[in-house]
Each structure stands twice: as C-alpha cells, then as structure tokens.
Amino acid sequence: AVVGTSYWMAPELCTKTPYGPKVDIWALGIMEMLEGEPPYFDQSPDKARHVIATRGTPKLQDPRQWSALLHDYLNCCLEVEVDGRWSAEELLQHPFLTSVKPLSSLALLIAAAKE
C-alpha cells in the first residue's frame, strides 16, 4: 500500500515501485519552504502524483533568486533515480550545509529584528 501525501511523494511511491529510506530525502527536498507551498499544489492529489511520476524533478518558480549551492543541494535531494539520490549522511556533508555559519551568528539578527 502507498502511504503518504501526494504533494510530497517521491516518484517511486507514485509509480508504486519498491522504495526505501530515500523517499524521505525526496520529501525533504520538496521546495515548500522556499516557495510557500509544495510543487503542483494547484493540482488535485491524483494529478500531482501523475505529474511527479512522469515529469520528474520539479522546478523552482524563480530559480535566479537562489544560489548555485542551494540548486545543487536540491538536485541531490530530488534525483529521480533512487541510486543517484543522496542519503541523509551524504547530504549532511554537502557544502550547502557545511558552509553555513553557526546558529549563534543569528543572535544579532534576531535582536535587530526585535527592535
């Protein structure tokens, strides 16, 4: 049985093929945090599953506003072929995550935003 919400499903779930933990990597990669809603949200759940299964990796609405590093990270998460999709361990080593400043660097920004 297929379990999950259509808009966040990996292609292998939509095509009812065997799947493993990398279905969650695809779900991580879906661009809701960047764009405010998941790809294909204007479609019915059935149509969204069909589009995911047939069109592969969704595209950002305005890709120019995002860094090349973010694009590469998303491509690693949203690889249609499961064998090419990165694992959680691999993603933790991706420069998009390893090159960020520590959380403590946000303290000044948060304080400024509160003023």
mmCIF file of N, CA and C in Angstrom, residues 8 22-32 74 77-78:
data_model
loop_
_atom_site.group_PDB
_atom_site.id
_atom_site.type_symbol
_atom_site.label_atom_id
_atom_site.label_comp_id
_atom_site.label_asym_id
_atom_site.label_seq_id
_atom_site.Cartn_x
_atom_site.Cartn_y
_atom_site.Cartn_z
ATOM 1 N N TRP A 8 4.062 15.506 -1.583
ATOM 2 C CA TRP A 8 5.407 15.299 -1.078
ATOM 3 C C TRP A 8 5.970 13.925 -1.452
ATOM 4 N N LYS A 22 15.175 6.579 1.140
ATOM 5 C CA LYS A 22 15.404 7.775 0.328
ATOM 6 C C LYS A 22 14.111 8.463 -0.105
ATOM 7 N N VAL A 23 12.955 7.829 0.119
ATOM 8 C CA VAL A 23 11.698 8.547 -0.149
ATOM 9 C C VAL A 23 11.604 9.769 0.762
ATOM 10 N N ASP A 24 12.177 9.680 1.946
ATOM 11 C CA ASP A 24 12.152 10.808 2.876
ATOM 12 C C ASP A 24 13.119 11.905 2.450
ATOM 13 N N ILE A 25 14.176 11.550 1.748
ATOM 14 C CA ILE A 25 15.094 12.558 1.222
ATOM 15 C C ILE A 25 14.371 13.386 0.170
ATOM 16 N N TRP A 26 13.609 12.720 -0.701
ATOM 17 C CA TRP A 26 12.814 13.458 -1.694
ATOM 18 C C TRP A 26 11.862 14.413 -0.976
ATOM 19 N N ALA A 27 11.190 13.946 0.052
ATOM 20 C CA ALA A 27 10.253 14.792 0.784
ATOM 21 C C ALA A 27 10.979 15.983 1.402
ATOM 22 N N LEU A 28 12.205 15.757 1.896
ATOM 23 C CA LEU A 28 13.000 16.854 2.440
ATOM 24 C C LEU A 28 13.281 17.878 1.355
ATOM 25 N N GLY A 29 13.547 17.397 0.160
ATOM 26 C CA GLY A 29 13.935 18.289 -0.922
ATOM 27 C C GLY A 29 12.804 19.098 -1.513
ATOM 28 N N ILE A 30 11.586 18.725 -1.263
ATOM 29 C CA ILE A 30 10.495 19.466 -1.859
ATOM 30 C C ILE A 30 10.541 20.917 -1.376
ATOM 31 N N MET A 31 10.233 21.813 -2.253
ATOM 32 C CA MET A 31 10.595 23.209 -2.094
ATOM 33 C C MET A 31 9.571 24.088 -1.387
ATOM 34 N N GLU A 32 8.773 23.490 -0.529
ATOM 35 C CA GLU A 32 7.729 24.254 0.157
ATOM 36 C C GLU A 32 8.302 25.408 0.977
ATOM 37 N N LEU A 74 19.411 20.841 -3.749
ATOM 38 C CA LEU A 74 18.086 20.370 -4.158
ATOM 39 C C LEU A 74 18.188 19.257 -5.191
ATOM 40 N N CYS A 77 18.818 16.074 -3.528
ATOM 41 C CA CYS A 77 17.622 15.574 -2.838
ATOM 42 C C CYS A 77 16.564 15.078 -3.813
ATOM 43 N N LEU A 78 16.478 15.713 -4.960
ATOM 44 C CA LEU A 78 15.378 15.475 -5.888
ATOM 45 C C LEU A 78 15.792 14.672 -7.115
#
